[in-house]
Coordinates of C-alpha atoms and ligand atoms in Angstrom, one line a residue:
M1 CA 158.4 81.5 100.0
T2 CA 155.0 81.3 97.9
P3 CA 152.2 82.2 100.3
R4 CA 149.7 79.4 100.7
P5 CA 146.4 80.4 98.9
E6 CA 145.0 80.8 102.6
D7 CA 147.4 83.4 103.7
M8 CA 146.5 85.2 100.5
V9 CA 144.0 88.3 101.6
A10 CA 141.7 88.9 98.7
T11 CA 138.6 91.3 99.5
Y12 CA 135.2 90.5 97.5
E13 CA 132.5 92.9 96.8
P14 CA 128.9 91.5 96.4
N15 CA 126.4 93.0 93.8
I16 CA 123.0 92.2 94.7
G17 CA 119.9 93.2 93.0
L18 CA 116.3 92.5 93.7
E19 CA 112.9 91.9 92.0
V20 CA 109.7 93.3 94.2
H21 CA 106.3 91.8 93.2
A22 CA 103.6 94.5 94.6
E23 CA 100.0 94.0 94.3
L24 CA 98.3 97.0 93.6
S25 CA 95.2 98.6 95.2
T26 CA 93.1 98.7 92.5
R27 CA 89.4 98.2 93.2
T28 CA 89.2 95.4 90.7
K29 CA 91.5 92.8 89.4
V30 CA 93.6 94.0 86.0
F31 CA 91.9 92.1 83.3
C32 CA 88.1 91.5 84.2
G33 CA 85.5 93.5 86.7
C34 CA 86.1 91.0 90.0
S35 CA 86.7 92.8 93.0
T36 CA 90.2 92.8 94.8
A37 CA 89.2 93.2 98.4
A38 CA 90.8 91.1 101.3
G39 CA 88.8 88.5 103.5
A40 CA 86.4 87.4 101.0
P41 CA 85.1 83.8 101.3
P42 CA 88.1 81.9 98.9
N43 CA 86.5 81.6 95.4
S44 CA 84.2 84.1 95.8
Q45 CA 85.5 86.9 93.6
V46 CA 86.0 85.1 90.4
C47 CA 84.9 85.2 86.8
P48 CA 85.5 82.9 83.7
V49 CA 88.1 85.6 83.1
C50 CA 90.3 85.4 86.1
L51 CA 89.4 81.4 86.3
G52 CA 91.2 81.0 83.0
F53 CA 88.1 79.5 81.1
P54 CA 88.9 78.6 77.4
G55 CA 87.4 81.5 74.7
V56 CA 87.9 84.3 77.1
L57 CA 88.8 88.0 76.3
P58 CA 90.9 90.1 78.7
V59 CA 90.1 93.7 79.1
L60 CA 92.4 95.9 80.6
N61 CA 92.0 97.8 83.7
R62 CA 92.6 101.5 83.1
N63 CA 93.4 102.4 86.8
V64 CA 96.2 99.6 86.8
V65 CA 97.8 101.4 84.2
E66 CA 97.7 104.6 85.9
Y67 CA 98.7 103.0 88.9
A68 CA 101.9 101.3 87.2
L69 CA 102.5 104.9 85.2
R70 CA 102.6 106.8 88.8
A71 CA 105.4 104.4 90.3
A72 CA 107.2 104.3 86.5
L73 CA 107.6 108.1 86.8
A74 CA 108.2 108.2 90.4
M75 CA 111.4 106.5 89.6
H76 CA 112.1 108.3 86.8
C77 CA 111.5 105.4 84.0
A78 CA 111.4 106.4 80.3
I79 CA 107.8 105.3 79.6
S80 CA 107.8 102.9 76.8
R81 CA 105.5 103.7 73.9
P82 CA 104.4 101.0 73.4
S83 CA 104.6 98.4 75.9
I84 CA 103.4 94.8 75.3
F85 CA 101.7 92.2 77.0
E86 CA 103.3 89.1 76.4
R87 CA 102.0 85.1 77.3
K88 CA 104.4 83.9 79.6
G89 CA 104.0 79.9 79.4
Y90 CA 104.3 78.0 82.5
Y91 CA 102.2 74.5 83.8
Y92 CA 101.5 75.2 87.4
P93 CA 97.9 74.5 89.4
D94 CA 97.7 77.9 90.4
L95 CA 97.2 78.8 86.9
P96 CA 94.7 77.1 84.6
K97 CA 95.1 78.8 81.6
N98 CA 99.1 77.8 81.5
F99 CA 100.4 81.5 80.9
Q100 CA 100.7 84.6 82.5
I101 CA 100.0 87.5 81.2
S102 CA 103.1 90.1 81.7
Q103 CA 104.6 93.3 80.1
K104 CA 108.2 91.6 81.0
R105 CA 110.0 91.9 77.9
A106 CA 108.4 95.3 76.8
P107 CA 107.9 96.5 79.7
L108 CA 106.0 100.0 80.9
G109 CA 108.8 102.1 82.2
K110 CA 112.7 101.5 81.9
H111 CA 115.9 102.8 83.0
G112 CA 115.1 104.2 86.3
C113 CA 116.5 104.9 89.8
I114 CA 115.6 105.1 93.5
E115 CA 117.9 106.8 96.1
I116 CA 118.4 105.2 99.2
P117 CA 120.8 106.2 102.1
A118 CA 123.8 104.3 102.3
N119 CA 126.7 105.1 104.7
G120 CA 125.2 108.6 105.3
A121 CA 125.0 109.5 101.8
A122 CA 122.6 109.3 98.7
K123 CA 123.0 106.1 96.8
R124 CA 121.5 105.5 93.3
V125 CA 120.0 102.4 92.6
R126 CA 119.1 102.0 89.0
I127 CA 116.2 100.5 88.0
A128 CA 115.8 98.2 84.7
D129 CA 112.2 98.2 84.7
V130 CA 108.7 98.2 85.8
H131 CA 105.7 96.6 84.5
I132 CA 102.2 95.2 85.1
E133 CA 101.4 91.4 85.4
E134 CA 98.7 89.4 86.9
D135 CA 99.1 87.3 90.3
A136 CA 98.1 83.7 89.8
A137 CA 95.8 81.8 92.3
K138 CA 96.8 81.0 96.0
L139 CA 97.7 77.6 96.9
L140 CA 97.1 76.2 100.0
H141 CA 98.3 72.7 101.6
P142 CA 96.1 72.5 104.7
E143 CA 98.5 70.6 107.6
D144 CA 96.1 68.4 108.8
D145 CA 95.1 66.9 105.4
P146 CA 98.2 66.0 103.5
Q147 CA 96.7 64.5 100.6
H148 CA 95.1 67.7 99.5
S149 CA 95.9 70.8 98.2
L150 CA 93.2 73.9 97.7
V151 CA 93.3 76.9 95.2
D152 CA 92.1 80.0 95.8
F153 CA 91.2 82.0 92.8
N154 CA 90.6 85.2 94.3
R155 CA 94.0 86.1 94.0
S156 CA 94.4 85.4 90.5
G157 CA 94.0 88.5 88.4
I158 CA 94.9 90.7 91.2
P159 CA 97.7 93.5 89.2
L160 CA 100.7 93.0 90.0
L161 CA 103.8 95.7 89.8
E162 CA 107.1 94.0 89.0
I163 CA 110.3 96.5 89.8
V164 CA 113.3 95.1 88.7
S165 CA 116.9 96.8 90.2
E166 CA 119.8 96.8 88.5
P167 CA 122.9 94.7 90.8
D168 CA 123.8 97.9 92.1
M169 CA 123.2 97.1 95.9
S170 CA 126.8 95.7 97.8
S171 CA 125.6 95.2 101.5
V172 CA 122.9 94.0 103.3
A173 CA 121.8 97.5 104.6
Q174 CA 121.5 98.4 101.1
V175 CA 119.1 96.0 100.1
E176 CA 117.0 96.7 103.7
A177 CA 117.6 100.1 102.9
Y178 CA 115.9 99.6 99.5
M179 CA 113.2 97.7 100.4
N180 CA 112.0 100.6 102.6
A181 CA 112.3 103.0 100.1
V182 CA 110.4 100.8 97.6
R183 CA 108.2 100.2 100.0
S184 CA 107.5 104.0 101.4
M185 CA 107.0 105.0 97.6
L186 CA 104.6 102.5 96.9
R187 CA 102.6 104.0 99.8
Y188 CA 103.3 107.6 99.2
L189 CA 102.2 107.3 95.9
D190 CA 98.6 105.5 97.1
I191 CA 99.1 102.4 94.8
S192 CA 99.7 99.4 96.7
D193 CA 99.4 98.9 101.1
A194 CA 102.6 97.1 100.5
R195 CA 101.8 95.1 103.8
M196 CA 104.2 92.0 103.6
E197 CA 102.1 89.7 106.1
Q198 CA 99.0 89.9 103.4
G199 CA 101.5 88.8 100.3
Q200 CA 101.5 92.1 99.0
L201 CA 105.0 92.4 98.6
R202 CA 107.3 89.3 97.5
F203 CA 110.7 90.0 96.9
E204 CA 113.2 87.6 94.6
A205 CA 117.1 88.6 95.2
S206 CA 120.1 88.1 92.6
V207 CA 123.6 88.0 94.6
S208 CA 127.1 87.6 93.2
V209 CA 130.6 88.1 94.0
R210 CA 133.4 89.4 92.9
P211 CA 137.3 89.9 93.4
E212 CA 137.0 94.0 94.7
G213 CA 138.0 96.0 91.5
A214 CA 137.0 93.5 88.8
S215 CA 135.2 95.0 86.2
E216 CA 133.1 91.7 85.5
L217 CA 130.0 90.9 87.6
G218 CA 130.7 87.3 89.4
T219 CA 128.2 84.3 88.6
R220 CA 124.9 84.8 89.7
V221 CA 122.5 83.0 91.9
E222 CA 119.0 84.0 92.4
I223 CA 117.1 83.3 95.5
K224 CA 112.8 82.8 95.0
N225 CA 110.1 83.3 97.2
L226 CA 111.2 85.9 99.8
N227 CA 108.2 87.0 101.8
S228 CA 109.3 89.0 104.5
F229 CA 112.3 91.4 105.1
R230 CA 114.2 89.1 107.3
A231 CA 114.0 86.1 104.8
V232 CA 115.3 88.9 102.1
T233 CA 118.4 90.3 104.4
G234 CA 118.8 86.6 105.8
A235 CA 119.0 85.2 102.6
V236 CA 121.5 87.7 101.0
D237 CA 123.4 87.5 104.2
Y238 CA 123.8 83.6 103.6
E239 CA 125.0 83.8 99.7
I240 CA 127.2 86.7 100.0
R241 CA 129.0 84.0 102.8
R242 CA 128.3 80.9 101.0
Q243 CA 130.1 82.6 97.8
T244 CA 132.7 84.4 99.3
R245 CA 134.2 81.2 101.2
A246 CA 133.5 78.9 97.8
L247 CA 135.5 81.5 96.2
E248 CA 137.8 81.9 98.7
Q249 CA 138.4 77.9 98.5
G250 CA 139.0 78.0 94.7
E251 CA 135.7 76.4 93.9
R252 CA 133.7 77.7 90.7
I253 CA 129.6 79.7 91.7
V254 CA 127.1 77.6 90.1
Q255 CA 124.6 79.7 88.5
E256 CA 121.3 78.7 89.6
T257 CA 118.1 79.3 91.8
R258 CA 117.7 78.5 95.2
L259 CA 115.1 78.7 97.6
W260 CA 115.5 80.0 101.4
D261 CA 115.0 77.7 104.3
D262 CA 113.5 80.1 106.9
A263 CA 113.8 77.5 109.7
R264 CA 117.4 76.2 108.6
G265 CA 118.6 79.9 108.1
A266 CA 119.9 78.7 104.9
T267 CA 119.6 78.4 101.3
E268 CA 119.5 75.5 99.3
P269 CA 119.5 74.8 95.3
M270 CA 116.1 74.4 93.5
R271 CA 117.1 74.2 89.9
T272 CA 120.0 75.1 87.7
K273 CA 120.0 76.8 84.8
E274 CA 121.0 74.2 82.5
T275 CA 117.2 73.0 83.8
A276 CA 115.7 76.6 83.7
M277 CA 112.5 76.8 82.5
D278 CA 111.9 78.8 78.8
Y279 CA 108.6 80.3 78.9
R280 CA 108.2 80.7 75.4
Y281 CA 107.2 84.3 75.6
F282 CA 104.6 85.5 72.8
P283 CA 102.3 88.6 72.3
E284 CA 99.2 88.1 74.0
P285 CA 96.7 88.1 70.8
D286 CA 93.8 90.0 72.9
L287 CA 95.6 92.9 74.2
T288 CA 96.7 95.7 71.9
P289 CA 99.9 97.1 72.2
L290 CA 99.3 99.5 75.5
E291 CA 100.1 103.3 73.9
I292 CA 100.3 105.9 76.5
D293 CA 99.8 109.8 75.4
D294 CA 101.3 113.0 75.9
G295 CA 98.3 113.9 78.0
W296 CA 98.0 111.5 80.0
I297 CA 101.9 110.9 81.1
A298 CA 102.0 114.6 81.7
R299 CA 98.8 114.5 83.9
V300 CA 100.2 111.8 85.9
R301 CA 103.8 113.5 86.3
A302 CA 102.1 116.9 87.2
E303 CA 99.7 115.2 90.0
L304 CA 102.6 113.2 91.6
P305 CA 102.7 113.6 95.3
E306 CA 105.5 114.6 97.4
L307 CA 107.3 111.8 98.5
A308 CA 109.5 111.3 101.5
E309 CA 112.7 112.7 100.2
V310 CA 111.0 116.2 99.7
R311 CA 109.1 116.0 102.8
K312 CA 111.8 115.1 105.2
K313 CA 113.4 118.3 103.5
R314 CA 110.3 120.4 104.2
L315 CA 109.8 119.3 107.8
V316 CA 113.1 120.1 108.6
S317 CA 112.5 123.6 107.3
E318 CA 109.0 124.0 108.6
Y319 CA 109.2 122.7 112.0
G320 CA 112.6 122.9 113.2
F321 CA 112.7 118.9 113.3
S322 CA 116.0 117.4 113.1
E323 CA 117.3 115.4 110.2
Y324 CA 117.1 112.3 112.0
D325 CA 113.6 113.0 113.5
A326 CA 112.5 114.1 110.1
A327 CA 113.8 110.9 108.1
V328 CA 112.0 108.9 111.0
L329 CA 108.9 110.0 110.5
T330 CA 108.4 110.2 106.8
S331 CA 109.8 106.5 106.9
D332 CA 106.3 105.9 107.3
K333 CA 103.8 108.2 105.9
S334 CA 101.3 107.6 108.4
A335 CA 103.3 109.0 111.3
A336 CA 104.2 112.1 109.1
D337 CA 100.4 112.5 108.1
A338 CA 99.8 112.3 112.1
V339 CA 101.9 115.0 113.0
E340 CA 101.2 117.2 110.7
A341 CA 97.7 117.0 111.0
A342 CA 98.2 117.4 114.5
I343 CA 100.0 120.6 114.5
K344 CA 98.3 121.9 111.4
Q345 CA 94.7 121.5 112.1
E346 CA 95.2 120.9 115.9
N347 CA 97.3 123.4 116.8
V348 CA 99.4 121.4 118.4
E349 CA 103.3 122.4 119.3
P350 CA 105.4 120.5 116.6
E351 CA 107.9 119.3 119.2
F352 CA 105.1 117.9 121.2
A353 CA 103.7 115.8 118.5
K354 CA 106.7 114.9 117.0
N355 CA 107.5 113.0 120.4
M356 CA 104.2 111.5 120.8
V357 CA 104.6 110.0 117.2
T358 CA 108.4 108.9 117.1
G359 CA 108.1 107.5 120.5
P360 CA 104.8 105.9 121.5
G361 CA 103.5 105.9 117.8
F362 CA 105.9 104.0 116.0
R363 CA 105.8 101.5 119.3
W364 CA 102.0 101.2 118.3
R365 CA 102.8 100.8 114.9
K366 CA 105.4 97.9 115.4
M367 CA 102.8 96.4 117.7
R368 CA 100.0 96.7 115.2
E369 CA 102.0 94.9 112.3
D370 CA 104.3 93.0 111.2
G371 CA 107.1 94.3 113.1
S372 CA 108.1 96.7 110.0
G373 CA 107.0 99.2 112.0
E374 CA 103.9 100.8 109.3
A375 CA 100.4 101.6 110.8
T376 CA 97.5 99.1 110.0
Q377 CA 95.0 101.1 107.9
H378 CA 92.1 98.7 108.8
V379 CA 92.3 96.8 112.3
Q380 CA 89.6 93.9 111.4
G381 CA 88.3 92.4 114.9
G382 CA 85.1 90.4 113.8
A383 CA 82.4 92.5 113.0
S384 CA 83.4 95.6 114.1
Q385 CA 86.1 97.0 111.9
F386 CA 88.2 100.1 113.6
L387 CA 89.5 102.7 111.2
W388 CA 92.8 104.5 111.8
T389 CA 93.3 107.8 110.0
P390 CA 95.8 110.3 110.4
D391 CA 93.1 112.9 111.7
R392 CA 92.1 110.5 114.3
E393 CA 95.0 110.5 115.4
A394 CA 96.0 113.7 115.4
A395 CA 93.1 114.2 117.8
V396 CA 94.4 111.8 119.9
I397 CA 97.9 114.1 120.0
A398 CA 95.5 117.3 120.6
G399 CA 93.7 116.1 123.5
L400 CA 96.6 114.6 125.3
F401 CA 98.6 118.1 124.6
R402 CA 95.9 119.8 126.6
L403 CA 95.9 117.6 129.5
V404 CA 99.8 117.8 130.1
A405 CA 99.5 121.6 128.8
S406 CA 97.0 122.1 131.9
E407 CA 98.9 119.7 134.1
Q408 CA 96.0 117.4 134.5
I409 CA 98.5 114.7 132.9
T410 CA 102.1 114.1 133.2
G411 CA 104.1 113.5 129.9
T412 CA 105.1 110.0 131.1
A413 CA 101.2 109.1 131.3
A414 CA 100.7 110.7 128.2
R415 CA 103.1 108.4 126.4
D416 CA 101.1 105.4 128.5
Y417 CA 97.7 106.3 127.1
Y418 CA 98.4 107.0 123.3
P419 CA 98.9 103.6 121.9
R420 CA 95.7 103.0 124.4
I421 CA 93.7 105.2 123.2
L422 CA 94.6 104.5 119.4
D423 CA 93.8 101.1 120.1
S424 CA 90.6 102.2 121.9
H425 CA 87.5 103.8 120.4
K426 CA 87.1 106.3 123.1
E427 CA 88.0 110.2 123.2
V428 CA 90.6 111.2 124.8
E429 CA 89.2 113.0 127.7
D430 CA 86.7 109.5 128.1
F431 CA 90.1 107.3 128.4
V432 CA 91.6 109.5 130.7
R433 CA 88.6 110.2 133.3
E434 CA 88.5 106.1 133.4
Q435 CA 92.0 105.5 134.3
G436 CA 91.5 108.3 137.2
L437 CA 93.5 111.7 136.5
Q438 CA 96.9 112.0 138.2
I439 CA 97.5 111.3 141.4
S440 CA 98.8 114.2 143.2
D441 CA 96.9 112.9 146.3
R442 CA 100.0 113.3 149.0
D443 CA 98.2 110.6 151.0
E444 CA 98.1 108.2 148.3
L445 CA 101.5 108.8 147.3
Q446 CA 102.7 108.4 150.4
R447 CA 101.3 104.9 151.0
L448 CA 102.8 103.9 147.5
A449 CA 106.4 105.0 148.3
K450 CA 105.8 103.3 151.8
D451 CA 105.0 100.2 149.6
V452 CA 107.8 100.4 147.3
I453 CA 110.6 100.9 150.0
A454 CA 109.4 98.2 151.8
E455 CA 109.4 95.6 148.9
N456 CA 112.8 96.8 147.6
P457 CA 115.2 96.7 150.4
D458 CA 118.5 96.0 147.8
A459 CA 117.7 99.5 145.8
V460 CA 117.0 101.1 149.4
E461 CA 120.6 99.8 150.4
N462 CA 122.4 101.1 146.9
F463 CA 120.4 104.8 147.3
R464 CA 122.2 104.7 151.0
K465 CA 125.6 103.7 149.5
G466 CA 125.1 107.1 147.4
K467 CA 123.4 105.8 144.0
E468 CA 121.5 108.0 142.6
A469 CA 120.1 105.5 139.9
A470 CA 118.7 103.5 142.8
L471 CA 116.0 106.6 143.2
K472 CA 115.5 106.6 139.9
F473 CA 114.0 103.1 140.0
L474 CA 111.9 103.3 143.0
V475 CA 110.4 106.4 141.5
G476 CA 109.8 103.8 138.5
Q477 CA 108.2 101.5 140.8
V478 CA 106.1 104.0 142.3
M479 CA 104.7 105.0 138.4
R480 CA 104.6 101.3 137.8
K481 CA 102.4 100.8 140.8
S482 CA 100.0 103.5 140.0
K483 CA 100.0 102.6 136.1
G484 CA 101.8 106.1 135.3
R485 CA 99.2 107.8 137.2
A486 CA 101.5 109.2 140.0
N487 CA 102.9 112.9 140.0
P488 CA 106.9 111.8 139.1
Q489 CA 108.4 115.3 141.0
M490 CA 105.7 114.7 144.0
A491 CA 106.9 110.6 144.1
T492 CA 110.7 111.5 143.9
E493 CA 110.0 114.2 146.7
L494 CA 108.1 112.2 149.0
L495 CA 110.6 109.1 148.6
R496 CA 113.8 111.0 148.9
A497 CA 112.5 112.6 152.4
R498 CA 110.9 108.9 153.5
L499 CA 114.5 107.5 152.9
A500 CA 115.8 110.2 154.7
A501 CA 114.1 110.1 157.8
Q502 CA 114.3 106.1 158.2
Ligands
ZN1 ZN1 87.5 87.6 87.1
MN2 MN1 107.0 89.1 87.4

C-alpha cells in the first residue's frame, strides 16, 4: 500500500541567520561632531549634517573605525582594504536626505566567525560581514494624537555596527546563544552598551527550512524589526513551525519579508521579493575609500581585551570555580569584573565572592534591567545619578564578607542585604546598622517562634507527623518575620524545643 503523505516521516532542519545592528558608544556621531549622549531633549543634538541639509559634507569619526575594527578583529574577520561607503537610497520620514551611508557592499570586515555553546560543545557561526553605517532618526507616534507623528533627530547619525551571520544556526537555543555571545562580545570590547530596552541592539532574522540532509537551503523568509531577545526567539520559533507545517502539506514557501506581531505571537507578510526595494547603492562621493594601514590593525589586534571564552578558562584555573560558575560569571562582564575586584583588591575568599554574585548579584542585575540579566551602569533617578562600578560592588561584597566572617550577620542576611545595598548609596556598615544586626537575643527569638507556631497550625501538625520539611518552613517564617536577621541555628533549636514541649 502506498503511504499517504501524512504518514510519511520527513524530518526538517531549520537554517537561521541573524543580522545585528548595534549602536556604537562613541561620544560623537559617525559623520558630525554632535553628541550621542542619551536622555537629551528631542532634536537638541543635531546639526546640518545629521539633519541631512543639502550640500553638507560628512567627516568620518576615527573612533567609529577603531571600534568597528576591534569587533571585526575579535570576530576573526579579514579586513577589506579599502572598504567603501555607499549611499543606500530610500525615502522615509526618518531619513531626510533620502539615503543612508553604509558599507553594506564593501564591508570593513568579511569572513569571520563567533563561537557559541551548542549541545555541550562549541559551535562556529560564520560571520559574513561586519560594517559601519549611520542610524536614522527616531519616529514617535503619540497614542493620544493619532493625527501626528514626531521625529527625533538625536538618533540620526549615531554610528551603527551591522554584524551579518551566515545561516549557520539550526535551533532557537542556538539563536539565543548567538545573541548572548554577540552582546557579551560588544561589552567586553567596550564598543557598545548593547542595551536592548534602549534600542541599542536590533535584530533581523532569516529563516528557512529544508528536508534533513538536503544540500540546498530552503526558500528564506526575513523577519524585520525584532527589538528584544524574546521577539527574536518567538519569531524564529514561529517561522520554523509555520514553514515545516507548510512543507509537510506540500506547499511552497514564498520568499518574503515578514513582521513579528508581539501581541499575537505570530509573523505576518510585509512584502514579497517581487515588490522588494531596490536600494540603488552607489559610492558616496564625499567620503574616500577607507584604507586602514597595517600599523593600525596590528595595534588594535594587540590591544584586544580578554574575551569571555578565555576569561572563563582563567577563572577555572585561577580560582578553582566550576566550569558552570565560570560560564555564568563571564556571561556578564560586570559580574566577572566585580568578583575579580573583590578577590584581588579586597582579599575576599573567591568562593564567597562568587556565591554572592552568581546568586543575589544576578537577581539584582535582572531586576535592574530589561530582564536580560546585565547590570545597568547608570541608573537614572531624576537629578541624582547612581553609578555602578565593579569597585563599588567589590566593596559591598567585602563589607558583607567581614560581617559574616565575624558572625555579626548570617549568610542569609548577607544575601538579602546585597541587592538592597547596591541600590542604595550607603556603606555596608551603615546599611546593616540601620537594619539592626543579627538577632541572637533568646527572648526575642522565643517571641518570634511562639507567634510562628500559633500562626501555622498546619505546618505544626505536619511536623508532628514526622515531616522534617515542616520545621524548615517554620524556620523560614521566623526568618521572614525578622527580615532575615534571626540567627537560623538558634531559631531552629528554639522551634524544635518549643514543639517538643507542647
Ligand atoms: Zn550632527
Ligand atoms: Mn543595516
